Short mmCIF file of C-alpha atoms and ligand atoms in Angstrom, two decimals:
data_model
loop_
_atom_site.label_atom_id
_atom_site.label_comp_id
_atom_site.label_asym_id
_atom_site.label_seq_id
_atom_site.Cartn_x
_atom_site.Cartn_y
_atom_site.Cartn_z
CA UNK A 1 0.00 0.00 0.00
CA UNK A 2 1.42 3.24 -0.77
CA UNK A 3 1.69 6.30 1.58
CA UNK A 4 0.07 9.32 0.25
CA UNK A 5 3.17 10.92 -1.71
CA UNK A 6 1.98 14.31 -1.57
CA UNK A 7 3.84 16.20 0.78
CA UNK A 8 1.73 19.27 0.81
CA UNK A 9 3.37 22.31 3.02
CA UNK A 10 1.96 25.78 3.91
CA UNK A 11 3.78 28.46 4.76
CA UNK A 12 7.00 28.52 6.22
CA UNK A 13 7.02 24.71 6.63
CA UNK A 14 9.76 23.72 5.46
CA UNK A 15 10.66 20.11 3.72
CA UNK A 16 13.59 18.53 4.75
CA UNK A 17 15.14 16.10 1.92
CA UNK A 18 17.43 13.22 2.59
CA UNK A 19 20.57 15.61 2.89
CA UNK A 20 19.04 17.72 4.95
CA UNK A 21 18.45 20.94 2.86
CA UNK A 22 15.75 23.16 2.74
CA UNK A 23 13.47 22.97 -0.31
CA UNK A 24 10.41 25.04 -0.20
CA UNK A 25 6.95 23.87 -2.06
CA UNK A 26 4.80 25.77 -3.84
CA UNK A 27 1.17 24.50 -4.97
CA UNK A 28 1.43 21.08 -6.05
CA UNK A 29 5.60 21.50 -7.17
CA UNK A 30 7.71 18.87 -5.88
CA UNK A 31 10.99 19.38 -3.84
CA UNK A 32 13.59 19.52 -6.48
CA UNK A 33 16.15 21.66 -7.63
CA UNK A 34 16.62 23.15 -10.69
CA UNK A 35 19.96 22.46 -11.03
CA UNK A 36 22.01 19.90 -8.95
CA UNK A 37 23.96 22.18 -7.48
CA UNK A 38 20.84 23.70 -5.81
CA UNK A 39 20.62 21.40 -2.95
CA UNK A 40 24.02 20.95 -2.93
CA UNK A 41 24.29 24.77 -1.72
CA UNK A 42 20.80 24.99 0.38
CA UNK A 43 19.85 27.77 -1.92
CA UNK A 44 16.04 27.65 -1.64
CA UNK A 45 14.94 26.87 -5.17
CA UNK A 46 10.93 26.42 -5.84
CA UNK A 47 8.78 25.03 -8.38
CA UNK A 48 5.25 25.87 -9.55
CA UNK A 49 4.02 24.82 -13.44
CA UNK A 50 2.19 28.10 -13.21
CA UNK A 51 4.82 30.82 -12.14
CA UNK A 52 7.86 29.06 -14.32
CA UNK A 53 5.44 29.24 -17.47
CA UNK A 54 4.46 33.07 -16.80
CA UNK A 55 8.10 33.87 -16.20
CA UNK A 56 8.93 32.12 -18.90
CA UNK A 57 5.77 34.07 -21.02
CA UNK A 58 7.44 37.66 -20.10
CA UNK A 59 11.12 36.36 -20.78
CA UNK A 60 10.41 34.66 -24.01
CA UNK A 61 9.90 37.96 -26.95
CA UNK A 62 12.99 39.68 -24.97
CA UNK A 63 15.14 36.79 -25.18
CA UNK A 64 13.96 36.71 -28.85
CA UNK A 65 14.46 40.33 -29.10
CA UNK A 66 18.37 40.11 -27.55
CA UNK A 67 19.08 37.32 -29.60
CA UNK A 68 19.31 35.34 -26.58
CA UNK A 69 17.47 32.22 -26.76
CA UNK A 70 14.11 31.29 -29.25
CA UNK A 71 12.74 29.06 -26.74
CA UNK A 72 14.00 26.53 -23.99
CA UNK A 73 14.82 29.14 -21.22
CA UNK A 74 14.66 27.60 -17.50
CA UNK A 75 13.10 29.84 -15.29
CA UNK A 76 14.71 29.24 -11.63
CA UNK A 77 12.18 30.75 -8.88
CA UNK A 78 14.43 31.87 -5.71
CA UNK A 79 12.26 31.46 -2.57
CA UNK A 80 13.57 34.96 -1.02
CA UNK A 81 11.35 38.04 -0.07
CA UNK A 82 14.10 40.02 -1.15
CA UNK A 83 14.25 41.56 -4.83
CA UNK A 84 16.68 39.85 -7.47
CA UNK A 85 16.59 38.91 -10.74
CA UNK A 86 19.41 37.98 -13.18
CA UNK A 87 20.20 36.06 -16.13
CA UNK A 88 23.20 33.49 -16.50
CA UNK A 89 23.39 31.99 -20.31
CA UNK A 90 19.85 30.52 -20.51
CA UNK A 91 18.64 30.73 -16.95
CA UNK A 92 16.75 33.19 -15.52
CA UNK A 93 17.06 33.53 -11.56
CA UNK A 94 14.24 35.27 -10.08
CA UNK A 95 13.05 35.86 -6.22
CA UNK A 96 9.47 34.99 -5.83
CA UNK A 97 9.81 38.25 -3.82
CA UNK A 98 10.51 40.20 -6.89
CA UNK A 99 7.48 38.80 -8.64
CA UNK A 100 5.00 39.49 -5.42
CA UNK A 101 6.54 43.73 -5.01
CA UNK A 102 5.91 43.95 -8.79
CA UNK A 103 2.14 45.09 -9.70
CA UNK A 104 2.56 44.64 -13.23
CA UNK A 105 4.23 42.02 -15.54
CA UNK A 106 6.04 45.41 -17.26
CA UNK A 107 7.47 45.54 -14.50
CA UNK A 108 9.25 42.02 -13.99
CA UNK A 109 9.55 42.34 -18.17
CA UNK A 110 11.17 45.55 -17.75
CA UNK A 111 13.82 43.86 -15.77
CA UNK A 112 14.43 40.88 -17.32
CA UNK A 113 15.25 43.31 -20.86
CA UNK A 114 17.48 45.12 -18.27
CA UNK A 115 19.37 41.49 -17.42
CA UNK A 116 19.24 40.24 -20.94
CA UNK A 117 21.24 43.64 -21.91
CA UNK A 118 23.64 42.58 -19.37
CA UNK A 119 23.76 39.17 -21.18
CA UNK A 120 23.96 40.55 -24.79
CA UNK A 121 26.40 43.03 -24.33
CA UNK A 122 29.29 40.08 -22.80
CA UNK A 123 29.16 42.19 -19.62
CA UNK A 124 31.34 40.31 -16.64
CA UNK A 125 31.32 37.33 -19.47
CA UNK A 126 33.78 35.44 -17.08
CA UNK A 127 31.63 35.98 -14.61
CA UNK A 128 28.86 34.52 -16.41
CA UNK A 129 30.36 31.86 -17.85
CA UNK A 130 31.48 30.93 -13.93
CA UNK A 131 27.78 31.56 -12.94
CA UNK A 132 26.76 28.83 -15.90
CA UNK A 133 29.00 26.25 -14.73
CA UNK A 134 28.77 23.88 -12.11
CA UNK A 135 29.44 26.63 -9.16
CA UNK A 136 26.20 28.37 -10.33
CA UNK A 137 24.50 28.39 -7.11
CA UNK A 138 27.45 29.04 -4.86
CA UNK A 139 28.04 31.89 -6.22
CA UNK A 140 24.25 32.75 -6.21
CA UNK A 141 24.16 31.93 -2.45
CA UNK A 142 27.35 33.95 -1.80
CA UNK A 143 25.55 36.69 -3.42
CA UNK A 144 22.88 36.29 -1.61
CA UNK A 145 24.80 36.11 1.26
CA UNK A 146 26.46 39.33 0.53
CA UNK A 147 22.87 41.12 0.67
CA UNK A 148 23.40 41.01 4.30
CA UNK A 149 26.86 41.83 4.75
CA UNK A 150 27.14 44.60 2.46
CA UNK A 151 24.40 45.70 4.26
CA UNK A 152 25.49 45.82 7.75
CA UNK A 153 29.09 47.58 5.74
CA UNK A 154 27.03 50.50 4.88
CA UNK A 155 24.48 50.86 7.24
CA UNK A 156 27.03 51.49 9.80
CA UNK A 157 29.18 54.11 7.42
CA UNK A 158 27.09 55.91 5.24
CA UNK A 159 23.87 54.95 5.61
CA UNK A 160 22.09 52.21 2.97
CA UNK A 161 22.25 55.10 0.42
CA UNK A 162 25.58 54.34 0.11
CA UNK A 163 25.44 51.27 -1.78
CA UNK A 164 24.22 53.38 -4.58
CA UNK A 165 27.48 54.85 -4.84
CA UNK A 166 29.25 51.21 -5.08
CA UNK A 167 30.10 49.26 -2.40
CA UNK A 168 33.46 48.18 -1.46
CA UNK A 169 33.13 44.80 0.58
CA UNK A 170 36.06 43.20 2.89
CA UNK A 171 39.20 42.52 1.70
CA UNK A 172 38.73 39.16 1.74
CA UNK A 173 35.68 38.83 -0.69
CA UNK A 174 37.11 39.65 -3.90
CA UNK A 175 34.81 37.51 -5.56
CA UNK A 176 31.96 38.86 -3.98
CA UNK A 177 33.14 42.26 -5.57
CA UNK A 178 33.45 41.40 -9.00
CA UNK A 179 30.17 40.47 -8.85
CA UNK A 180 28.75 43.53 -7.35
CA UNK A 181 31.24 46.23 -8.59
CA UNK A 182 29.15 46.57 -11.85
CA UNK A 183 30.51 49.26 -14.39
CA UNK A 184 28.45 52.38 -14.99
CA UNK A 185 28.79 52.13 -18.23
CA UNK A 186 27.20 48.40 -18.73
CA UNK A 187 24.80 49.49 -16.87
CA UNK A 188 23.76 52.23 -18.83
CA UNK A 189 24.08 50.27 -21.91
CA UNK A 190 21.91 47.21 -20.50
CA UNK A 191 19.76 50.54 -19.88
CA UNK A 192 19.83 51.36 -23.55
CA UNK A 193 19.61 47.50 -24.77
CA UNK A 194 16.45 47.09 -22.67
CA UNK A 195 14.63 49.86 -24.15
CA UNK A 196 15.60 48.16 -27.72
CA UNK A 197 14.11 44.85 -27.21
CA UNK A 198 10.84 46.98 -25.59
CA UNK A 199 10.88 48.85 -28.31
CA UNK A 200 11.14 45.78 -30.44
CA UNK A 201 8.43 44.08 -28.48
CA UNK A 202 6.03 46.95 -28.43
CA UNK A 203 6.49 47.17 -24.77
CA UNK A 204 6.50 49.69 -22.81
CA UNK A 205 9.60 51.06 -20.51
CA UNK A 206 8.10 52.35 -17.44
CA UNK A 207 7.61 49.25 -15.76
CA UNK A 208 11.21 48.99 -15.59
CA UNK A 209 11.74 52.84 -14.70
CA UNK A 210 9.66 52.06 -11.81
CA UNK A 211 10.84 49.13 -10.51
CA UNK A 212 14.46 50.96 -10.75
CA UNK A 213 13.06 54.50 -9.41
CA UNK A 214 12.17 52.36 -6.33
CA UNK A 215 15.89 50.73 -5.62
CA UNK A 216 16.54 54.69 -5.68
CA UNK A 217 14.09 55.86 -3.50
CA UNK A 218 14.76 56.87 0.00
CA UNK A 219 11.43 55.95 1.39
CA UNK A 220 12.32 51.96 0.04
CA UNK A 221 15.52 52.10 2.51
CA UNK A 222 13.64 51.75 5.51
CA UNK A 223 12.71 48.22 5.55
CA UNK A 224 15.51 46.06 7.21
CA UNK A 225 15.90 43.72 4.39
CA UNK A 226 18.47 44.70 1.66
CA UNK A 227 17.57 43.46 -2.03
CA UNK A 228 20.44 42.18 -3.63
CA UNK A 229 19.14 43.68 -6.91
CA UNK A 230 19.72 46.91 -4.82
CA UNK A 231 23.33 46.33 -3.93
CA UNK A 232 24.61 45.04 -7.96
CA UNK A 233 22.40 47.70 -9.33
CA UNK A 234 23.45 51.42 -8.84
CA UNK A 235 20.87 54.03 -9.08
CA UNK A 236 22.33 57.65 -9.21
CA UNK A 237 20.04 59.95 -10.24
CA UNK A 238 21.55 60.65 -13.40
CA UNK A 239 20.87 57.14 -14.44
CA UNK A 240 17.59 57.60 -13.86
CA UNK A 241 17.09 60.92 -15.60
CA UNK A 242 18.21 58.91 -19.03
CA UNK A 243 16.43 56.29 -18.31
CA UNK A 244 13.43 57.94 -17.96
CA UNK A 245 14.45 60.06 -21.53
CA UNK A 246 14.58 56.89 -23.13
CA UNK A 247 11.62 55.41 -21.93
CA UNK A 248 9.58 58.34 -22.54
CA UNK A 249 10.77 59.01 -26.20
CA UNK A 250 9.44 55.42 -26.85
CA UNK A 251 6.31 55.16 -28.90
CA UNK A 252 5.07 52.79 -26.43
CA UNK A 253 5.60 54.05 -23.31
CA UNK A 254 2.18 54.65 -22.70
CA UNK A 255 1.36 50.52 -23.84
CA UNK A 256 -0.45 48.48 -20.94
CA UNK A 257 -0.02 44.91 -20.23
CA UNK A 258 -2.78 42.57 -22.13
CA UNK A 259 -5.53 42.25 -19.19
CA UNK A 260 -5.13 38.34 -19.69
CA UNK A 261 -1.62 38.79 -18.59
CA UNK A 262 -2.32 41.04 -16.10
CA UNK A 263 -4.66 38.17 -14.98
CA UNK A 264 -2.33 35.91 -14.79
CA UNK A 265 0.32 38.02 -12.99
CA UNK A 266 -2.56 38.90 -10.25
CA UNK A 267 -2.93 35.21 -9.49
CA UNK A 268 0.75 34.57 -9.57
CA UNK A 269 1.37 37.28 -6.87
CA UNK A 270 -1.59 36.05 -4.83
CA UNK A 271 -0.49 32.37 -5.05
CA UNK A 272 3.13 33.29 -3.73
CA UNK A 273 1.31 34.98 -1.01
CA UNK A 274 -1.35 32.64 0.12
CA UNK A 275 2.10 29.70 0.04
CA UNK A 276 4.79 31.62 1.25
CA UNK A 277 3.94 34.34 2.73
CA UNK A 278 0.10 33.75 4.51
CA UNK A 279 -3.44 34.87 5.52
CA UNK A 280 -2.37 38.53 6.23
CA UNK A 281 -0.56 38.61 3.12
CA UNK A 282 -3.20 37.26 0.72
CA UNK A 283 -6.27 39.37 2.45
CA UNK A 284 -3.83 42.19 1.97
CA UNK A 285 -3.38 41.28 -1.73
CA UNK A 286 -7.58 40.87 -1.97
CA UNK A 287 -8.41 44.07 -0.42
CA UNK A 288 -8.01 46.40 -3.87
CA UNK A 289 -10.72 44.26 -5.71
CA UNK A 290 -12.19 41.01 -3.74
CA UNK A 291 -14.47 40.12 -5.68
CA UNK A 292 -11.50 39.91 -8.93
CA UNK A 293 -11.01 36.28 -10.21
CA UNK A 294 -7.27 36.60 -9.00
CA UNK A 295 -8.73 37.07 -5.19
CA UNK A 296 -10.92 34.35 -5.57
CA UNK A 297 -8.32 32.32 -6.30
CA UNK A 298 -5.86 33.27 -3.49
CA UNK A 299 -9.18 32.84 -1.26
CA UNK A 300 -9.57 29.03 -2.72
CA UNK A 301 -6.45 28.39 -2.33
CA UNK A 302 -6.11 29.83 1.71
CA UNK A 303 -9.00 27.87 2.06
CA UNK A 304 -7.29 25.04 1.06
CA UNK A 305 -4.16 25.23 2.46
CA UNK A 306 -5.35 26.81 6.71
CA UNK A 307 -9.14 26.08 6.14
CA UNK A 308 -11.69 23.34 4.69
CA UNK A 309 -10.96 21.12 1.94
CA UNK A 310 -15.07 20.88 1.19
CA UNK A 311 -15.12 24.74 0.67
CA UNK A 312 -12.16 24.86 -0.78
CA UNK A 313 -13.76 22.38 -3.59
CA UNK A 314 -16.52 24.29 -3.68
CA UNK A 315 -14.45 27.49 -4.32
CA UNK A 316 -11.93 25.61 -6.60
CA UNK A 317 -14.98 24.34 -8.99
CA UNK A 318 -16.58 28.04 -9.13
CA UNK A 319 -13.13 29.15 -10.90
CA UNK A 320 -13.15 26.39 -13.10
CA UNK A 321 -16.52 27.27 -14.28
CA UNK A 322 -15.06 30.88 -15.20
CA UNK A 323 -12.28 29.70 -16.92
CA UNK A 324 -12.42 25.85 -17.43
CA UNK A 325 -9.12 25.69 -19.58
CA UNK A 326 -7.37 27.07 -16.56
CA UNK A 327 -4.69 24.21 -16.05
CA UNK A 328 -4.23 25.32 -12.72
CA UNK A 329 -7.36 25.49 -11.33
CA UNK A 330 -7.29 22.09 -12.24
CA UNK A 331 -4.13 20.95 -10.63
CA UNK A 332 -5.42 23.13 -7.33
CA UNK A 333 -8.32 20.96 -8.17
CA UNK A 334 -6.05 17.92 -7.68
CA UNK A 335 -4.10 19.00 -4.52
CA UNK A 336 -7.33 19.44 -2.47
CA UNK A 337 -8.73 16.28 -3.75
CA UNK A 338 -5.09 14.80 -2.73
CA UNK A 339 -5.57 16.13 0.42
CA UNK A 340 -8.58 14.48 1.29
CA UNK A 341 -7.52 11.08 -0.07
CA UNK A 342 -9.13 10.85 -3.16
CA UNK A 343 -6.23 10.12 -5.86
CA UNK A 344 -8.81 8.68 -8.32
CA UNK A 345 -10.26 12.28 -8.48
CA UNK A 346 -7.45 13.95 -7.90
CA UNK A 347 -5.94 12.15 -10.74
CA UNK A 348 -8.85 12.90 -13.51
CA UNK A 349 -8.34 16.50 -12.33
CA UNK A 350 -4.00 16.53 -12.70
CA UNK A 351 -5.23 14.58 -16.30
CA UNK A 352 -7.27 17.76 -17.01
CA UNK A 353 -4.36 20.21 -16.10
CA UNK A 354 -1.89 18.18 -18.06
CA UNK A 355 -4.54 18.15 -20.86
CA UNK A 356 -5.12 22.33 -20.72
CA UNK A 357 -1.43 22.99 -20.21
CA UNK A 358 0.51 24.77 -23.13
CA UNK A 359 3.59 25.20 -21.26
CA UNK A 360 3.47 20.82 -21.23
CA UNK A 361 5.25 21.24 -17.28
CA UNK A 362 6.58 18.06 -16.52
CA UNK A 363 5.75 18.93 -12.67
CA UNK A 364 2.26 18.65 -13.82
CA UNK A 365 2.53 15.31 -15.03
CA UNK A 366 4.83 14.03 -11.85
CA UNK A 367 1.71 15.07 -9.88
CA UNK A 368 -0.40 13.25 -12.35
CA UNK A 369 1.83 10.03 -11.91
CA UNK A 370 1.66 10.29 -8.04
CA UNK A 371 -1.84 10.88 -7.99
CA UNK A 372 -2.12 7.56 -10.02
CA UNK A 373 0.28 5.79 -7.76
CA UNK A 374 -1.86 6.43 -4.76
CA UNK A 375 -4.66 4.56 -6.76
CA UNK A 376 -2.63 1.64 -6.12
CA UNK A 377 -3.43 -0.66 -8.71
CA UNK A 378 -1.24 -2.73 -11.04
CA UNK A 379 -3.27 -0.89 -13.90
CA UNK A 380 -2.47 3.01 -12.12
CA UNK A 381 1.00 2.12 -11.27
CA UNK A 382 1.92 1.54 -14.50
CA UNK A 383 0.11 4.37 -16.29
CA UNK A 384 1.93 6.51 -13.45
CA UNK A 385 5.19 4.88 -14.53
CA UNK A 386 4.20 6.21 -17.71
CA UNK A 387 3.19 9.75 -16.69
CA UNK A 388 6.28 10.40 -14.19
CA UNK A 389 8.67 9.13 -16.99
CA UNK A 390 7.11 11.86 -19.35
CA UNK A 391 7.73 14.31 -16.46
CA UNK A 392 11.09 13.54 -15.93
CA UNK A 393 11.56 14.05 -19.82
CA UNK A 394 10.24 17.44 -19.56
CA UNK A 395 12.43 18.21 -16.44
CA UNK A 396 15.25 15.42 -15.85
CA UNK A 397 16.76 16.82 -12.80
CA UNK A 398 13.37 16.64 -10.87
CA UNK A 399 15.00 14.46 -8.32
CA UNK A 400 11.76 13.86 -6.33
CA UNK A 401 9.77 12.18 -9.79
CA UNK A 402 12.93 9.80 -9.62
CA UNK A 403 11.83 8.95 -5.90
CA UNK A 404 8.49 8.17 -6.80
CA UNK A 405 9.57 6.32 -10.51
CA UNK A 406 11.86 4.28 -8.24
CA UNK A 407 8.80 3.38 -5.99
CA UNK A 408 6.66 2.31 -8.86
CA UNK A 409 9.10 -0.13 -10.60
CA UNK A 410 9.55 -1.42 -7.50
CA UNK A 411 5.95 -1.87 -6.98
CA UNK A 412 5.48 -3.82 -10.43
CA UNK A 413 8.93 -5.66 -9.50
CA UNK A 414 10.95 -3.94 -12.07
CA UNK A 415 13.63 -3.79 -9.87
CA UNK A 416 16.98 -2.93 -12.06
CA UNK A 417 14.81 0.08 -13.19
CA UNK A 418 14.05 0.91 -9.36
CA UNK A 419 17.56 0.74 -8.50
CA UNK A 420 18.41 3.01 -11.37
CA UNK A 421 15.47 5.68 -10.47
CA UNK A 422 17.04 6.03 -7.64
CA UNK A 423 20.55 6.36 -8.76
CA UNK A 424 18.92 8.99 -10.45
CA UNK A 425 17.14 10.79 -7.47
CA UNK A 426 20.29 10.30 -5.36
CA UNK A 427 22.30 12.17 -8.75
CA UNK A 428 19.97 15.13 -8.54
CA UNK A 429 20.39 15.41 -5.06
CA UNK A 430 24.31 15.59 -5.22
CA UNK A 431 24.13 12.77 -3.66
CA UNK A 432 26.75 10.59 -5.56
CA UNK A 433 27.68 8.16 -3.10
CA UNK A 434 24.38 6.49 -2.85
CA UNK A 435 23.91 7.05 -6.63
CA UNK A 436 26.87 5.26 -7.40
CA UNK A 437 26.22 1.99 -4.91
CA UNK A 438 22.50 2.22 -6.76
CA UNK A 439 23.95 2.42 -10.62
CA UNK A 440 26.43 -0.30 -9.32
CA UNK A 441 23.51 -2.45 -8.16
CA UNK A 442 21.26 -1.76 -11.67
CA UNK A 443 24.39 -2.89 -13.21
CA UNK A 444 24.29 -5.99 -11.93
CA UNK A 445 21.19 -6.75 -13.37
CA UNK A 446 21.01 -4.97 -16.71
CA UNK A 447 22.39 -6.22 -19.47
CA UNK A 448 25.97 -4.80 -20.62
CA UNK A 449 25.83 -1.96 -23.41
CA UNK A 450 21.83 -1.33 -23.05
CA UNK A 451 21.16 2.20 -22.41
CA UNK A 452 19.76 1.49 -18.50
CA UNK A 453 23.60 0.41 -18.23
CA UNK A 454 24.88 3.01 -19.84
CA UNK A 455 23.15 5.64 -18.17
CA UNK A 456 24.30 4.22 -14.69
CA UNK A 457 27.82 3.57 -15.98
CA UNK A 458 27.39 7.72 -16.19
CA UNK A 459 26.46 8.05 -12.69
CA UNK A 460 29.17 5.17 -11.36
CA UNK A 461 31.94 7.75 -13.49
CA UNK A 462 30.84 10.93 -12.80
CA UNK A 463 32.52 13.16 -10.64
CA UNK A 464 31.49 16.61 -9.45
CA UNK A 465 34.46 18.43 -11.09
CA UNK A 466 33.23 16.38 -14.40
CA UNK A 467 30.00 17.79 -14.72
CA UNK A 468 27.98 15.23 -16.97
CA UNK A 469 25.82 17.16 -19.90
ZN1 ZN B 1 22.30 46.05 -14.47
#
């Protein structure tokens, strides 16, 4: 009999895996890292089908427009109430904090044309070729890190509005300054760059003159947490002042957001509240318009998480009936019905949500898989052997689908598969002891040369200095 494999967490719970890191869950996403490095470094990485795709939505045309990318861009979500954003080769990094302070998706978009300047123009290239290789998230977590200290450095000599006029860290973080000590002059022509692939969007630039106006107002100093995005970006006022020229000498500076992706950015925000951040947050969030589609979804999805399963169902199926190809109504759908130990609902629903989803998340079909694993029968366990293997191909670090892929094989006595499933979970957890003794033991059993043995004969040679792919 299986256990429910849900592990459903509200705010500021906090899921422990194996090696002890903190991963953070959002909606129905599964404790996994985006890269496995992640865990490695206890950088708290989160995932959510919904947020990565809208991300991904507002990256896409700029990536386009820079020359960047024309699709295939992996949105990382940083689970920090801080602002950051930044772009290393194909990955964007992004604090779900930045995406809650921002009201509009201009203003996130705004941003990201700001990093993909950065990206375009080869600025701190070694840098960014360092950030793209395996010590990506140590040097995101030292930056992180460096938030705080640089903080406490210029609170106590000139005041926070001293970072704006660089910071000079301790002697001993060199590395911490090279990533911080950003030239006035990139940053003036990431300026220019973003208003060029606005401009080539049809976008408009004040999203980003806001967000940036902010980092230079006074009145945003006062809060005790320092954004990172704060500390690498400087903000004289004469930056500003061309800024705002640019953006205002742009034929589409006065250019909203589409309402639908207004929408969607309303119920991002609201969902990062209501699981991160709680009740206070997401009633704050509803007060402007409670009665808006975004608020009712925030409300189903409080009611779900600190309140009644029933109403939340209730709730859940009203927003489906507004917008039934909503994949994510249906996969809230599926959590509550998880939660209540139904799995042969929640599955039909996680079906639906695979069904409606144009992004084609592989998180949504891991849910789908563990949903049909909880069924339990010999039919359900291998249709979810089938759905979590079609997750994994969508997202093949997902450690935690390679958990529950190991668990089904097992279950239909497939056992040199298990084994290597969880060679594979213990890989993407930078766990390569235990993934080697488990590609050793699927070895054993597999025949020489097939690709099961080939993949583990990976594993059993890889060493973290020999980054495989
Ligand atoms: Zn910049």
């Amino acid at each position: 009999m299986l256990s429910r494999p849900r592990t459903m967490i509200a705010r500021s719970k906090i899921a422990r895996t194996a090696r002890g890191f903190a991963t953070f869950l959002l909606a129905a996403a599964v404790a996994v890292s985006a890269s496995v490095n992640a865990f490695a470094q206890g950088v708290p990485v989160v995932r959510d089908a919904e947020i990565e795709a809208l991300v991904r939505d507002y990256a896409r045309p700029i990536f386009k427009a820079a020359g960047l990318a024309n699709d295939g861009i992996d949105i990382v979500l940083v689970n920090d109430q801080s602002f950051n954003a930044f772009v290393t080769g194909r990955r964007l990094f992004i604090n779900t904090g930045a995406l809650v302070a921002a009201e509009t998706p201009n203003e996130i978009i705004g941003v990201i044309a700001h990093e993909a300047g950065h990206i375009a123009g080869g600025h701190q290239q070694k840098l960014r070729d360092q950030l793209d290789r395996a010590k990506t998230m140590a040097i995101i977590a030292t930056l992180l890190g460096a938030g705080a200290m640089v903080a406490g450095a210029t609170t106590n000599s000139r005041g926070l509005a001293g970072a704006g006029m660089g910071v000079a860290a301790g002697g001993g973080e060199m590395a911490q300054r090279s990533i911080l000590a950003y030239q006035r002059g990139e940053e003036i022509t990431a300026d220019r760059s973003a208003i060029t692939y606005l401009n080539a969007t049809g976008q408009s630039g004040m999203g980003m003159l806001k967000t940036f106006g902010r980092f230079q107002s006074a009145l945003s100093l006062s809060g005790t947490q320092l954004d990172p995005y704060r500390i690498s970006h400087p903000m004289p006022q004469e930056r500003i002042a061309n800024l705002e020229a640019l953006v205002k000498a742009s034929p589409y500076v006065d250019n909203v957001d589409p309402p639908t992706l207004q929408q969607r950015h309303d119920m991002m925000r609201i969902k990062i509240a209501a699981y991160m951040q709680g009740q206070a947050a997401v009633s704050r969030l509803m007060r402007k318009n409670p009665t808006s589609l975004a608020s009712r979804y925030g409300d189903a999805q409080q009611t779900y998480l600190y309140g009644n399963p029933g109403a939340a169902l209730t709730k859940t199926a009203a927003l489906i009936k507004e917008q039934p190809k909503n994949p994510y109504f249906q996969e809230l759908r599926g959590d509550i019905l998880m939660k209540v130990n139904k799995p042969k609902d929640a599955a039909d629903a996680y079906a639906k949500a695979v069904s409606l989803d144009p992004a084609r998340s592989g998180l949504l079909m891991v849910s789908l898989g563990q949903a049909l694993m909880a069924v339990g029968t010999p039919d359900s366990v291998k249709k979810a052997v089938t759905q979590l293997n079609n997750g994994i191909g969508r997202d093949k670090e997902n450690a935690e689908a390679y958990r529950y892929l190991a668990q089904a094989y097992g279950e239909l006595g497939q056992i040199p598969a298990a084994d290597l499933a969880t060679a594979e979970g213990h890989f993407y957890s930078a766990d390569y002891k235990n993934a080697k003794i488990f590609a050793m033991r699927a070895q054993q059993k597999l025949k020489r040369g097939e690709p099961g043995w080939l993949r583990a004969q990976d594993i059993i040679n890889y060493t973290p200095s020999n980054k495989l792919k």
